[in-house]
Amino acid sequence: MKLFLYSIAIPIGVMLSPETLVLLGNSAGYNGALFFLSVAIAAVVSCMCAYSIFYLGRQADEGNELSLLAKVLGRFPAAALVISARLSVTLLVATSVLVTAGFAFNEIFVYWFPNFGFAFLLLGFILVFNIIDKSWAAKFQLLLVSCTLLSFSVLLIEGLFFPPSANITTQASELTSLAAASGALLLFLGFDLIINSQAKNKLIPALAAICTIFMLFILWGAVSRAYVPSSSLIESSLPHLKAARSIMGQNGRLLMGVVVICGATAAVNGLFLYMGQTASDLAEQEIIPRFKGEKTLHRLAIILLSLTIGILMMSGLAGEDKLTIYYRGALVLWLLLLSFRCFTAAYLHSSRKSFSFVAVTTGCIIGFLSLLLVAAAEYTREQLFFCLQVYICALLLMLIWPAMVKLFSVINRQSDKEKYL
Amino acid sequence: MKQLVLLFAFMITLGAAVNVWSDDLIMDKDALNAMLAAPDLVILDVRTGKDWSSSEFKIQSAVRAPAAEYADWSASYSKDKTLVLYCA
C-alpha cells in the first residue's frame, strides 16, 4: 500500500500542476457535453496508452523506457527522444509553475514577500530534499500531493453540496475544432511518470492516477461551470482561482492558493524524481558515466536541473510570451514520446496481434492529436521549430557526449602513462 | 586623492538626482487611486507572459501594452495624456 501511494504521488502531482488547472478551467467554459466528452475520451486514450507501454512493454521485456525504445529506434535516437521530451518538459514546467506559485504566495498569502523570492525558495526546498535522499523527496512528494488533494476536495465538496444561490448564465460556447478538444489529452500527461523502484507493476498505479484525476477534473469542470459564467472561464488566465473565490469567497482563495503552491511544488519535485530515473537509465545504456552510483547521479542531475531552472527564471523567461510556446512545444514532444513508446511496445509484442493492435491504434491517436495540437496552435511555426531544435540538439549531444567521455578517458590514460615513464 | 573625492561627490550627486527623478516618476497605489477618475489618465499594463497571466490583480481599466512593443504603442497616445505604466 505504501509503495502504491508513493508510486501514484508523482503522476498525480504532475497532473495537478497549476498549468493543468488553467487548461481545465478554460476548457470547462466550452459547451458542456463536448467538454465532458473530450475529457472522457482523453482519459480512455491515456488508459490505453498506459496499458500499451506498461503491460505490453513489461511483457516484452523487463527493461526501462529507454532500453525498450533503444531496441527499436537505436540507442542514440531513443536517448535523444527521451532527453528532449523529459528535459524540456522538466525545465519549462518548473520555470512556469514555480513563478506561478510565487505569484500565488505573494498575492494570496503574504503581500510583502517577493514572488520571485518565493519561487527560488521552493526550488531550494526541492533541491535540498532531493540532495539529502531520494526517499526524503518521495515522502515530501506524498505530503505535497496529500495537501493538494485535501484542499481541492474541500473546494469540490463545498461546490457540489452547496450550489450557488443565483443561477449562472451559461452561454454555450462550442468547442471550435477537434484540435481544441484534443487539448484535453494534455490534462492527463504525467500518468507515465512511475519510477521503477517504487512499483514493479506500473500499470495499476498509472490507471489509478488517471481515474482519480478524471473524477476530480470532471467534478471540478461541473462545479466551475455552475459558479462562473462560461465566457469568464474561457477568457480568464486564472479560471480555477475565479471558481474557488465564487465557491467559498476568501477561504476559497486561500484553499486554491494551497492547491496552486503545493501542486506546483509537487509537479517540480515529481519531475525531478523522474529525471533522476532517466539519468540512471542513460547511465545503464552507457550514454552518460555512472558517477559513483545511482544516488550521486541523482544528486548531480538535480543540481544541474536546479541551476538551469534558476538561470531561466533569472533571465526573465517567465515574463515572456514565448515561454508558453516553448512549454506547449515540450508537451508535444512528451506526447510524441508516448506515441513512440506505444509503437515500440507493439513491435516488441507483435506475436500477440490483438494486444499490438491496441498499442498501434493508441500510438496513432496520440501521434495524430499531438500533430493536430501543433497545427492548431497560434504559433505553429515557432512550436514546430522549437520541437525540431530541441530534438536535434539532444541528438547531437547524445552523439558527441560518449565520444567526449572516451576522448577524456584516453587523454587521462596517456597522461598517467607519461607520469609513470 | 582629490580626484577620488571629486568622483565620490559626483556619484553622490548623480545618485541623489536619479533618486529625485525616479521618485517623481514612481507613484504608489493610493496616488493612483486618487487619480482614477481623471479623464486624461491611461493605465498601461506592461506585464507579459507569466507576469501577467499568473497575477490575480489586474486593474480594470488598464490597457495591455507590452514593454517590448513600446515603439508601437507609445506614438498612439497624445502628449496631454497622463500615462501610468503598471508592471508588478
Short mmCIF file of C-alpha atoms in Angstrom, two decimals:
data_model
loop_
_atom_site.label_atom_id
_atom_site.label_comp_id
_atom_site.label_asym_id
_atom_site.label_seq_id
_atom_site.Cartn_x
_atom_site.Cartn_y
_atom_site.Cartn_z
CA MET A 1 0.00 0.00 0.00
CA LYS A 2 2.81 2.37 0.96
CA LEU A 3 4.64 1.66 -2.29
CA PHE A 4 1.42 2.14 -4.23
CA LEU A 5 0.87 5.58 -2.66
CA TYR A 6 4.45 6.60 -3.38
CA SER A 7 4.15 5.45 -6.97
CA ILE A 8 0.94 7.38 -7.71
CA ALA A 9 2.14 10.54 -5.93
CA ILE A 10 4.40 11.57 -8.84
CA PRO A 11 1.79 11.28 -11.65
CA ILE A 12 -0.96 12.91 -9.58
CA GLY A 13 1.39 15.72 -8.51
CA VAL A 14 2.31 16.48 -12.12
CA MET A 15 -1.30 16.24 -13.33
CA LEU A 16 -2.46 18.69 -10.62
CA SER A 17 0.03 21.40 -11.60
CA PRO A 18 -1.36 24.96 -11.88
CA GLU A 19 -0.87 24.88 -15.67
CA THR A 20 -3.24 21.91 -15.93
CA LEU A 21 -5.80 23.71 -13.76
CA VAL A 22 -5.73 26.69 -16.14
CA LEU A 23 -6.23 24.42 -19.15
CA LEU A 24 -9.03 22.58 -17.35
CA GLY A 25 -10.78 25.80 -16.30
CA ASN A 26 -10.60 27.29 -19.80
CA SER A 27 -11.86 24.06 -21.39
CA ALA A 28 -14.73 23.83 -18.89
CA GLY A 29 -16.05 27.09 -20.26
CA TYR A 30 -16.82 25.46 -23.59
CA ASN A 31 -20.01 23.58 -24.44
CA GLY A 32 -20.74 21.21 -21.55
CA ALA A 33 -21.34 17.94 -23.34
CA LEU A 34 -18.31 18.36 -25.58
CA PHE A 35 -16.09 19.27 -22.63
CA PHE A 36 -17.10 16.18 -20.65
CA LEU A 37 -16.85 14.01 -23.78
CA SER A 38 -13.38 15.29 -24.68
CA VAL A 39 -12.11 14.74 -21.11
CA ALA A 40 -13.61 11.23 -21.07
CA ILE A 41 -12.04 10.35 -24.45
CA ALA A 42 -8.68 11.75 -23.29
CA ALA A 43 -8.90 9.58 -20.15
CA VAL A 44 -9.66 6.47 -22.23
CA VAL A 45 -6.76 7.19 -24.62
CA SER A 46 -4.47 7.72 -21.61
CA CYS A 47 -5.60 4.38 -20.12
CA MET A 48 -4.95 2.65 -23.47
CA CYS A 49 -1.52 4.27 -23.59
CA ALA A 50 -0.72 3.17 -20.02
CA TYR A 51 -1.85 -0.37 -20.90
CA SER A 52 0.34 -0.36 -24.03
CA ILE A 53 3.52 0.98 -22.51
CA PHE A 54 3.34 -0.72 -19.13
CA TYR A 55 1.55 -4.02 -19.75
CA LEU A 56 2.79 -4.78 -23.25
CA GLY A 57 6.17 -3.22 -22.59
CA ARG A 58 6.59 -5.30 -19.45
CA GLN A 59 5.52 -8.49 -21.23
CA ALA A 60 8.07 -7.93 -23.97
CA ASP A 61 10.97 -7.15 -21.70
CA GLU A 62 11.59 -6.07 -18.11
CA GLY A 63 13.54 -3.07 -19.38
CA ASN A 64 13.01 0.63 -18.73
CA GLU A 65 11.55 3.19 -21.14
CA LEU A 66 14.92 3.95 -22.72
CA SER A 67 16.09 0.35 -23.17
CA LEU A 68 12.78 -0.59 -24.81
CA LEU A 69 12.86 2.39 -27.16
CA ALA A 70 16.53 1.72 -27.95
CA LYS A 71 15.66 -1.79 -29.17
CA VAL A 72 13.54 -0.32 -31.95
CA LEU A 73 14.88 3.18 -32.64
CA GLY A 74 18.53 2.61 -31.85
CA ARG A 75 20.46 3.76 -28.78
CA PHE A 76 21.14 7.38 -29.70
CA PRO A 77 17.87 8.38 -31.41
CA ALA A 78 15.98 6.81 -28.48
CA ALA A 79 18.11 8.61 -25.92
CA ALA A 80 17.66 11.89 -27.83
CA LEU A 81 13.88 11.43 -27.85
CA VAL A 82 13.73 10.68 -24.13
CA ILE A 83 16.12 13.51 -23.22
CA SER A 84 14.46 16.10 -25.45
CA ALA A 85 10.98 15.32 -24.13
CA ARG A 86 11.82 14.83 -20.46
CA LEU A 87 14.40 17.59 -20.09
CA SER A 88 12.46 20.26 -21.95
CA VAL A 89 9.27 19.48 -20.02
CA THR A 90 11.09 19.49 -16.66
CA LEU A 91 12.88 22.77 -17.29
CA LEU A 92 9.94 24.65 -18.78
CA VAL A 93 7.22 23.29 -16.48
CA ALA A 94 9.38 24.04 -13.45
CA THR A 95 10.13 27.60 -14.60
CA SER A 96 6.49 28.22 -15.35
CA VAL A 97 4.82 26.68 -12.28
CA LEU A 98 7.35 27.94 -9.74
CA VAL A 99 6.77 31.51 -10.89
CA THR A 100 3.01 30.90 -10.73
CA ALA A 101 3.40 29.60 -7.16
CA GLY A 102 5.43 32.72 -6.33
CA PHE A 103 2.62 34.95 -7.55
CA ALA A 104 0.03 32.92 -5.63
CA PHE A 105 2.01 33.26 -2.39
CA ASN A 106 2.56 36.98 -2.91
CA GLU A 107 -1.00 37.82 -3.89
CA ILE A 108 -2.92 35.42 -1.66
CA PHE A 109 -0.86 34.96 1.50
CA VAL A 110 1.97 37.44 2.14
CA TYR A 111 1.80 40.66 0.11
CA TRP A 112 5.25 41.91 1.10
CA PHE A 113 7.08 38.71 0.15
CA PRO A 114 8.60 38.96 -3.35
CA ASN A 115 7.11 36.42 -5.76
CA PHE A 116 10.46 35.53 -7.32
CA GLY A 117 11.95 35.12 -3.85
CA PHE A 118 9.29 32.55 -3.04
CA ALA A 119 9.79 30.75 -6.36
CA PHE A 120 13.52 30.42 -5.57
CA LEU A 121 12.71 29.32 -2.01
CA LEU A 122 10.52 26.50 -3.34
CA LEU A 123 13.24 25.47 -5.79
CA GLY A 124 15.70 25.45 -2.89
CA PHE A 125 13.41 23.22 -0.79
CA ILE A 126 13.01 20.74 -3.63
CA LEU A 127 16.76 20.74 -4.24
CA VAL A 128 17.54 20.12 -0.55
CA PHE A 129 15.08 17.22 -0.22
CA ASN A 130 16.43 15.59 -3.38
CA ILE A 131 20.04 16.06 -2.33
CA ILE A 132 19.51 14.61 1.17
CA ASP A 133 17.98 11.45 -0.22
CA LYS A 134 15.56 10.27 -2.88
CA SER A 135 13.37 8.71 -0.19
CA TRP A 136 13.01 12.12 1.51
CA ALA A 137 11.96 13.64 -1.79
CA ALA A 138 9.42 10.82 -2.24
CA LYS A 139 7.97 11.47 1.25
CA PHE A 140 7.88 15.21 0.51
CA GLN A 141 6.01 14.39 -2.71
CA LEU A 142 3.40 12.37 -0.84
CA LEU A 143 2.89 15.22 1.65
CA LEU A 144 2.51 17.80 -1.12
CA VAL A 145 0.04 15.68 -3.08
CA SER A 146 -2.00 14.99 0.08
CA CYS A 147 -2.22 18.74 0.83
CA THR A 148 -3.20 19.49 -2.77
CA LEU A 149 -5.86 16.77 -2.89
CA LEU A 150 -7.26 17.70 0.52
CA SER A 151 -7.64 21.41 -0.32
CA PHE A 152 -9.03 20.60 -3.76
CA SER A 153 -11.52 18.13 -2.27
CA VAL A 154 -12.79 20.66 0.29
CA LEU A 155 -13.48 23.12 -2.53
CA LEU A 156 -15.15 20.40 -4.60
CA ILE A 157 -17.38 19.21 -1.74
CA GLU A 158 -18.40 22.77 -0.91
CA GLY A 159 -19.12 23.43 -4.58
CA LEU A 160 -21.08 20.20 -5.11
CA PHE A 161 -23.17 20.18 -1.95
CA PHE A 162 -23.81 23.90 -1.59
CA PRO A 163 -24.77 25.08 -5.07
CA PRO A 164 -24.81 28.82 -5.86
CA SER A 165 -27.94 30.72 -4.82
CA ALA A 166 -28.15 32.62 -8.10
CA ASN A 167 -28.31 30.86 -11.45
CA ILE A 168 -25.19 31.48 -13.51
CA THR A 169 -25.99 32.28 -17.11
CA THR A 170 -24.02 29.77 -19.13
CA GLN A 171 -23.75 30.64 -22.76
CA ALA A 172 -22.95 27.59 -24.84
CA SER A 173 -19.57 28.19 -26.48
CA GLU A 174 -18.87 25.46 -28.98
CA LEU A 175 -15.51 23.76 -28.88
CA THR A 176 -14.23 25.24 -32.09
CA SER A 177 -12.43 22.24 -33.50
CA LEU A 178 -11.09 18.77 -32.94
CA ALA A 179 -7.76 20.41 -32.12
CA ALA A 180 -9.26 22.31 -29.19
CA ALA A 181 -10.85 19.10 -27.90
CA SER A 182 -7.56 17.23 -28.32
CA GLY A 183 -6.05 19.64 -25.78
CA ALA A 184 -7.87 17.53 -23.15
CA LEU A 185 -5.16 14.90 -23.66
CA LEU A 186 -2.70 17.33 -22.05
CA LEU A 187 -4.71 17.15 -18.82
CA PHE A 188 -3.57 13.57 -18.25
CA LEU A 189 0.10 13.98 -19.12
CA GLY A 190 2.09 12.58 -16.25
CA PHE A 191 0.50 9.14 -15.86
CA ASP A 192 3.66 7.55 -17.28
CA LEU A 193 5.92 9.01 -14.57
CA ILE A 194 6.16 5.92 -12.40
CA ILE A 195 9.57 5.11 -11.01
CA ASN A 196 10.99 1.58 -11.31
CA SER A 197 11.98 1.29 -7.66
CA GLN A 198 8.51 2.28 -6.44
CA ALA A 199 6.37 -0.16 -8.39
CA LYS A 200 7.05 -3.47 -10.08
CA ASN A 201 3.68 -3.38 -11.77
CA LYS A 202 3.37 0.11 -13.18
CA LEU A 203 0.02 -0.38 -14.92
CA ILE A 204 -2.17 -0.37 -11.79
CA PRO A 205 -0.75 2.88 -10.32
CA ALA A 206 -0.95 4.56 -13.75
CA LEU A 207 -4.61 3.55 -14.18
CA ALA A 208 -5.40 4.60 -10.60
CA ALA A 209 -3.82 8.01 -11.19
CA ILE A 210 -5.76 8.52 -14.44
CA CYS A 211 -9.08 7.50 -12.82
CA THR A 212 -8.51 9.74 -9.77
CA ILE A 213 -7.66 12.73 -11.93
CA PHE A 214 -10.56 12.01 -14.30
CA MET A 215 -13.04 12.07 -11.42
CA LEU A 216 -11.56 15.24 -9.94
CA PHE A 217 -11.42 17.08 -13.26
CA ILE A 218 -14.94 16.14 -14.34
CA LEU A 219 -16.34 17.28 -10.99
CA TRP A 220 -14.25 20.47 -10.98
CA GLY A 221 -15.38 21.21 -14.53
CA ALA A 222 -19.03 20.83 -13.48
CA VAL A 223 -18.54 22.97 -10.34
CA SER A 224 -16.66 25.67 -12.26
CA ARG A 225 -19.46 25.84 -14.81
CA ALA A 226 -22.05 26.11 -12.06
CA TYR A 227 -20.31 29.01 -10.32
CA VAL A 228 -18.60 31.03 -13.05
CA PRO A 229 -20.07 32.19 -16.39
CA SER A 230 -18.63 30.29 -19.36
CA SER A 231 -17.25 33.36 -21.10
CA SER A 232 -15.41 34.32 -17.93
CA LEU A 233 -13.93 30.81 -17.61
CA ILE A 234 -12.72 30.81 -21.23
CA GLU A 235 -11.12 34.26 -21.06
CA SER A 236 -9.57 34.06 -17.59
CA SER A 237 -5.88 33.36 -17.10
CA LEU A 238 -6.72 32.00 -13.62
CA PRO A 239 -10.12 30.28 -14.01
CA HIS A 240 -9.51 27.93 -11.06
CA LEU A 241 -8.97 30.88 -8.70
CA LYS A 242 -12.10 32.57 -10.01
CA ALA A 243 -14.13 29.42 -9.38
CA ALA A 244 -12.64 28.94 -5.90
CA ARG A 245 -13.48 32.53 -4.97
CA SER A 246 -17.05 32.10 -6.21
CA ILE A 247 -17.46 28.89 -4.20
CA MET A 248 -16.03 29.90 -0.83
CA GLY A 249 -15.04 33.57 -1.06
CA GLN A 250 -11.78 34.48 0.67
CA ASN A 251 -11.47 30.99 2.20
CA GLY A 252 -11.78 29.54 -1.30
CA ARG A 253 -8.96 31.79 -2.45
CA LEU A 254 -6.79 30.58 0.42
CA LEU A 255 -7.57 26.94 -0.32
CA MET A 256 -6.85 27.39 -4.02
CA GLY A 257 -3.62 29.14 -3.04
CA VAL A 258 -2.61 25.97 -1.19
CA VAL A 259 -3.59 23.87 -4.24
CA VAL A 260 -1.51 26.07 -6.55
CA ILE A 261 1.58 26.23 -4.32
CA CYS A 262 1.55 22.55 -3.28
CA GLY A 263 0.58 21.45 -6.80
CA ALA A 264 3.42 23.46 -8.35
CA THR A 265 5.95 22.10 -5.86
CA ALA A 266 4.65 18.54 -6.33
CA ALA A 267 4.89 18.88 -10.11
CA VAL A 268 8.51 20.07 -9.97
CA ASN A 269 9.55 17.57 -7.29
CA GLY A 270 7.85 14.76 -9.22
CA LEU A 271 9.58 15.70 -12.46
CA PHE A 272 12.91 15.91 -10.61
CA LEU A 273 12.42 12.44 -9.16
CA TYR A 274 11.65 11.07 -12.60
CA MET A 275 14.63 12.86 -14.15
CA GLY A 276 16.82 11.04 -11.62
CA GLN A 277 15.38 7.81 -13.01
CA THR A 278 16.07 8.97 -16.58
CA ALA A 279 19.69 9.74 -15.63
CA SER A 280 20.01 6.18 -14.27
CA ASP A 281 18.53 4.79 -17.50
CA LEU A 282 21.03 6.79 -19.55
CA ALA A 283 23.89 5.51 -17.39
CA GLU A 284 22.60 1.95 -17.82
CA GLN A 285 22.73 2.44 -21.59
CA GLU A 286 26.32 3.74 -21.11
CA ILE A 287 25.40 7.07 -22.64
CA ILE A 288 26.47 9.02 -19.56
CA PRO A 289 29.04 7.92 -16.91
CA ARG A 290 27.73 6.23 -13.75
CA PHE A 291 29.28 8.83 -11.37
CA LYS A 292 29.86 6.61 -8.31
CA GLY A 293 26.40 5.06 -8.17
CA GLU A 294 22.77 5.92 -8.61
CA LYS A 295 22.45 8.30 -5.63
CA THR A 296 25.34 10.52 -6.76
CA LEU A 297 23.96 10.54 -10.29
CA HIS A 298 20.52 11.58 -9.00
CA ARG A 299 22.03 14.39 -6.90
CA LEU A 300 24.16 15.61 -9.80
CA ALA A 301 21.17 15.60 -12.16
CA ILE A 302 19.05 17.55 -9.67
CA ILE A 303 21.78 20.14 -9.02
CA LEU A 304 22.23 20.71 -12.77
CA LEU A 305 18.47 20.95 -13.30
CA SER A 306 18.03 23.41 -10.40
CA LEU A 307 20.88 25.58 -11.66
CA THR A 308 19.40 25.69 -15.16
CA ILE A 309 15.91 26.49 -13.84
CA GLY A 310 17.39 29.22 -11.62
CA ILE A 311 19.15 30.73 -14.64
CA LEU A 312 15.96 30.52 -16.74
CA MET A 313 13.96 32.27 -14.01
CA MET A 314 16.59 34.96 -13.55
CA SER A 315 16.79 35.53 -17.30
CA GLY A 316 13.15 36.62 -17.18
CA LEU A 317 11.85 33.81 -19.38
CA ALA A 318 8.71 33.58 -17.25
CA GLY A 319 7.87 37.17 -18.10
CA GLU A 320 7.97 36.48 -21.83
CA ASP A 321 5.15 35.18 -24.01
CA LYS A 322 7.48 32.71 -25.72
CA LEU A 323 7.54 30.57 -22.56
CA THR A 324 4.01 29.40 -23.42
CA ILE A 325 5.13 28.48 -26.96
CA TYR A 326 8.12 26.52 -25.67
CA TYR A 327 6.05 24.93 -22.91
CA ARG A 328 3.42 23.73 -25.39
CA GLY A 329 6.21 22.50 -27.68
CA ALA A 330 7.70 20.49 -24.82
CA LEU A 331 4.30 18.90 -24.11
CA VAL A 332 4.02 17.93 -27.79
CA LEU A 333 7.43 16.25 -27.52
CA TRP A 334 6.13 14.37 -24.48
CA LEU A 335 3.08 13.20 -26.46
CA LEU A 336 5.34 12.08 -29.31
CA LEU A 337 7.47 10.14 -26.82
CA LEU A 338 4.33 8.37 -25.57
CA SER A 339 3.30 7.65 -29.14
CA PHE A 340 6.73 6.09 -29.90
CA ARG A 341 6.56 4.07 -26.69
CA CYS A 342 3.24 2.60 -27.85
CA PHE A 343 4.71 1.69 -31.25
CA THR A 344 7.74 0.14 -29.56
CA ALA A 345 5.53 -1.98 -27.30
CA ALA A 346 3.54 -3.15 -30.34
CA TYR A 347 6.72 -4.01 -32.25
CA LEU A 348 8.21 -5.96 -29.35
CA HIS A 349 4.98 -7.81 -28.81
CA SER A 350 3.93 -8.34 -32.41
CA SER A 351 3.23 -12.05 -31.83
CA ARG A 352 0.04 -11.16 -29.90
CA LYS A 353 -1.90 -9.41 -32.61
CA SER A 354 -4.85 -8.16 -30.53
CA PHE A 355 -2.53 -6.53 -27.98
CA SER A 356 -0.26 -4.96 -30.56
CA PHE A 357 -3.35 -3.63 -32.36
CA VAL A 358 -4.29 -1.68 -29.21
CA ALA A 359 -0.78 -0.25 -28.92
CA VAL A 360 -0.55 0.75 -32.59
CA THR A 361 -4.01 2.37 -32.50
CA THR A 362 -3.12 4.30 -29.34
CA GLY A 363 0.24 5.37 -30.79
CA CYS A 364 -1.51 6.60 -33.96
CA ILE A 365 -4.19 8.51 -31.99
CA ILE A 366 -1.66 10.23 -29.72
CA GLY A 367 0.70 10.99 -32.63
CA PHE A 368 -2.16 12.41 -34.69
CA LEU A 369 -3.51 14.52 -31.82
CA SER A 370 -0.06 15.90 -30.99
CA LEU A 371 0.43 16.98 -34.61
CA LEU A 372 -3.07 18.46 -34.56
CA LEU A 373 -2.17 20.44 -31.44
CA VAL A 374 0.87 21.90 -33.22
CA ALA A 375 -1.12 22.66 -36.39
CA ALA A 376 -3.90 24.39 -34.42
CA ALA A 377 -1.53 26.37 -32.21
CA GLU A 378 -1.31 30.13 -32.52
CA TYR A 379 2.41 29.92 -33.24
CA THR A 380 2.65 26.70 -35.28
CA ARG A 381 5.96 27.50 -36.95
CA GLU A 382 7.69 28.56 -33.73
CA GLN A 383 6.40 25.50 -31.88
CA LEU A 384 7.49 23.13 -34.65
CA PHE A 385 10.87 24.84 -34.84
CA PHE A 386 11.27 24.52 -31.07
CA CYS A 387 10.46 20.77 -31.13
CA LEU A 388 12.89 20.12 -34.01
CA GLN A 389 15.59 22.27 -32.46
CA VAL A 390 15.35 20.52 -29.10
CA TYR A 391 15.40 17.04 -30.67
CA ILE A 392 18.36 17.83 -32.95
CA CYS A 393 20.30 19.39 -30.06
CA ALA A 394 19.62 16.33 -27.91
CA LEU A 395 20.65 14.01 -30.74
CA LEU A 396 23.90 15.92 -31.32
CA LEU A 397 24.59 15.92 -27.59
CA MET A 398 23.96 12.18 -27.42
CA LEU A 399 26.37 11.62 -30.34
CA ILE A 400 29.08 13.94 -29.04
CA TRP A 401 28.89 13.07 -25.34
CA PRO A 402 30.15 9.44 -25.47
CA ALA A 403 32.93 10.49 -27.86
CA MET A 404 33.96 13.20 -25.39
CA VAL A 405 33.87 10.76 -22.48
CA LYS A 406 36.07 8.35 -24.48
CA LEU A 407 38.41 11.15 -25.50
CA PHE A 408 38.84 12.32 -21.93
CA SER A 409 39.47 8.82 -20.67
CA VAL A 410 42.13 8.29 -23.41
CA ILE A 411 43.80 11.62 -22.53
CA ASN A 412 43.75 10.73 -18.84
CA ARG A 413 45.26 7.31 -19.51
CA GLN A 414 48.00 8.84 -21.69
CA SER A 415 48.88 11.45 -19.07
CA ASP A 416 49.01 8.70 -16.43
CA LYS A 417 51.41 6.67 -18.63
CA GLU A 418 53.63 9.73 -19.17
CA LYS A 419 53.76 10.25 -15.42
CA TYR A 420 54.99 6.67 -14.87
CA LEU A 421 57.57 6.91 -17.70
CA MET B 1 43.13 61.74 -3.60
CA LYS B 2 41.49 64.95 -4.76
CA GLN B 3 40.25 63.17 -7.86
CA LEU B 4 38.77 60.38 -5.77
CA VAL B 5 36.90 62.88 -3.55
CA LEU B 6 35.58 64.63 -6.67
CA LEU B 7 34.48 61.33 -8.18
CA PHE B 8 32.77 60.34 -4.94
CA ALA B 9 30.97 63.73 -4.73
CA PHE B 10 29.90 63.38 -8.37
CA MET B 11 28.49 59.89 -7.74
CA ILE B 12 26.53 61.05 -4.67
CA THR B 13 25.08 63.98 -6.67
CA LEU B 14 24.18 61.67 -9.55
CA GLY B 15 22.59 59.14 -7.18
CA ALA B 16 20.53 61.85 -5.48
CA ALA B 17 19.44 63.25 -8.84
CA VAL B 18 18.36 59.83 -10.08
CA ASN B 19 16.51 59.25 -6.82
CA VAL B 20 14.64 62.57 -7.02
CA TRP B 21 13.90 61.98 -10.70
CA SER B 22 12.64 58.43 -10.12
CA ASP B 23 10.59 59.49 -7.06
CA ASP B 24 8.88 61.94 -9.33
CA LEU B 25 8.13 59.17 -11.81
CA ILE B 26 7.03 56.42 -9.43
CA MET B 27 3.64 56.53 -7.73
CA ASP B 28 2.06 54.30 -5.11
CA LYS B 29 -1.38 52.72 -5.26
CA ASP B 30 -3.01 55.46 -3.15
CA ALA B 31 -1.81 58.16 -5.54
CA LEU B 32 -3.13 56.16 -8.48
CA ASN B 33 -6.41 55.55 -6.72
CA ALA B 34 -6.88 59.30 -6.27
CA MET B 35 -6.29 59.81 -9.98
CA LEU B 36 -8.58 57.08 -11.30
CA ALA B 37 -11.43 59.42 -12.21
CA ALA B 38 -9.20 61.76 -14.24
CA PRO B 39 -10.31 61.79 -17.90
CA ASP B 40 -6.78 62.07 -19.33
CA LEU B 41 -5.48 59.10 -17.38
CA VAL B 42 -4.39 55.99 -19.30
CA ILE B 43 -3.21 52.98 -17.30
CA LEU B 44 -0.95 50.71 -19.29
CA ASP B 45 -0.31 47.19 -18.04
CA VAL B 46 3.15 46.39 -19.45
CA ARG B 47 3.36 42.90 -17.98
CA THR B 48 3.75 39.94 -20.35
CA GLY B 49 3.93 36.15 -20.12
CA LYS B 50 3.53 34.63 -16.67
CA ASP B 51 3.95 38.04 -15.02
CA TRP B 52 0.55 38.93 -16.44
CA SER B 53 -1.23 35.57 -16.66
CA SER B 54 -0.28 34.37 -13.16
CA SER B 55 -1.34 37.57 -11.46
CA GLU B 56 -4.80 37.74 -10.00
CA PHE B 57 -4.68 41.51 -9.74
CA LYS B 58 -5.42 43.37 -12.92
CA ILE B 59 -6.56 47.00 -12.94
CA GLN B 60 -9.94 47.01 -14.61
CA SER B 61 -9.48 49.96 -16.95
CA ALA B 62 -5.86 49.10 -17.79
CA VAL B 63 -4.80 48.58 -21.39
CA ARG B 64 -2.27 45.84 -22.11
CA ALA B 65 0.85 47.33 -23.67
CA PRO B 66 3.89 45.01 -23.72
CA ALA B 67 7.09 46.83 -22.78
CA ALA B 68 8.93 45.28 -25.73
CA GLU B 69 6.47 46.93 -28.14
CA TYR B 70 6.96 50.40 -26.65
CA ALA B 71 7.81 51.94 -30.04
CA ASP B 72 4.50 50.75 -31.47
CA TRP B 73 2.08 51.90 -28.79
CA SER B 74 3.84 54.99 -27.40
CA ALA B 75 3.10 57.02 -30.51
CA SER B 76 -0.63 56.29 -30.30
CA TYR B 77 -1.11 58.41 -27.15
CA SER B 78 -1.17 62.20 -27.31
CA LYS B 79 1.23 64.14 -25.07
CA ASP B 80 -1.54 65.67 -22.95
CA LYS B 81 -2.48 62.24 -21.60
CA THR B 82 -1.13 61.01 -18.27
CA LEU B 83 0.32 57.56 -18.87
CA VAL B 84 0.70 55.28 -15.88
CA LEU B 85 2.72 52.15 -16.59
CA TYR B 86 1.91 49.21 -14.35
CA CYS B 87 4.47 46.42 -14.17
CA ALA B 88 4.04 44.49 -10.90
#
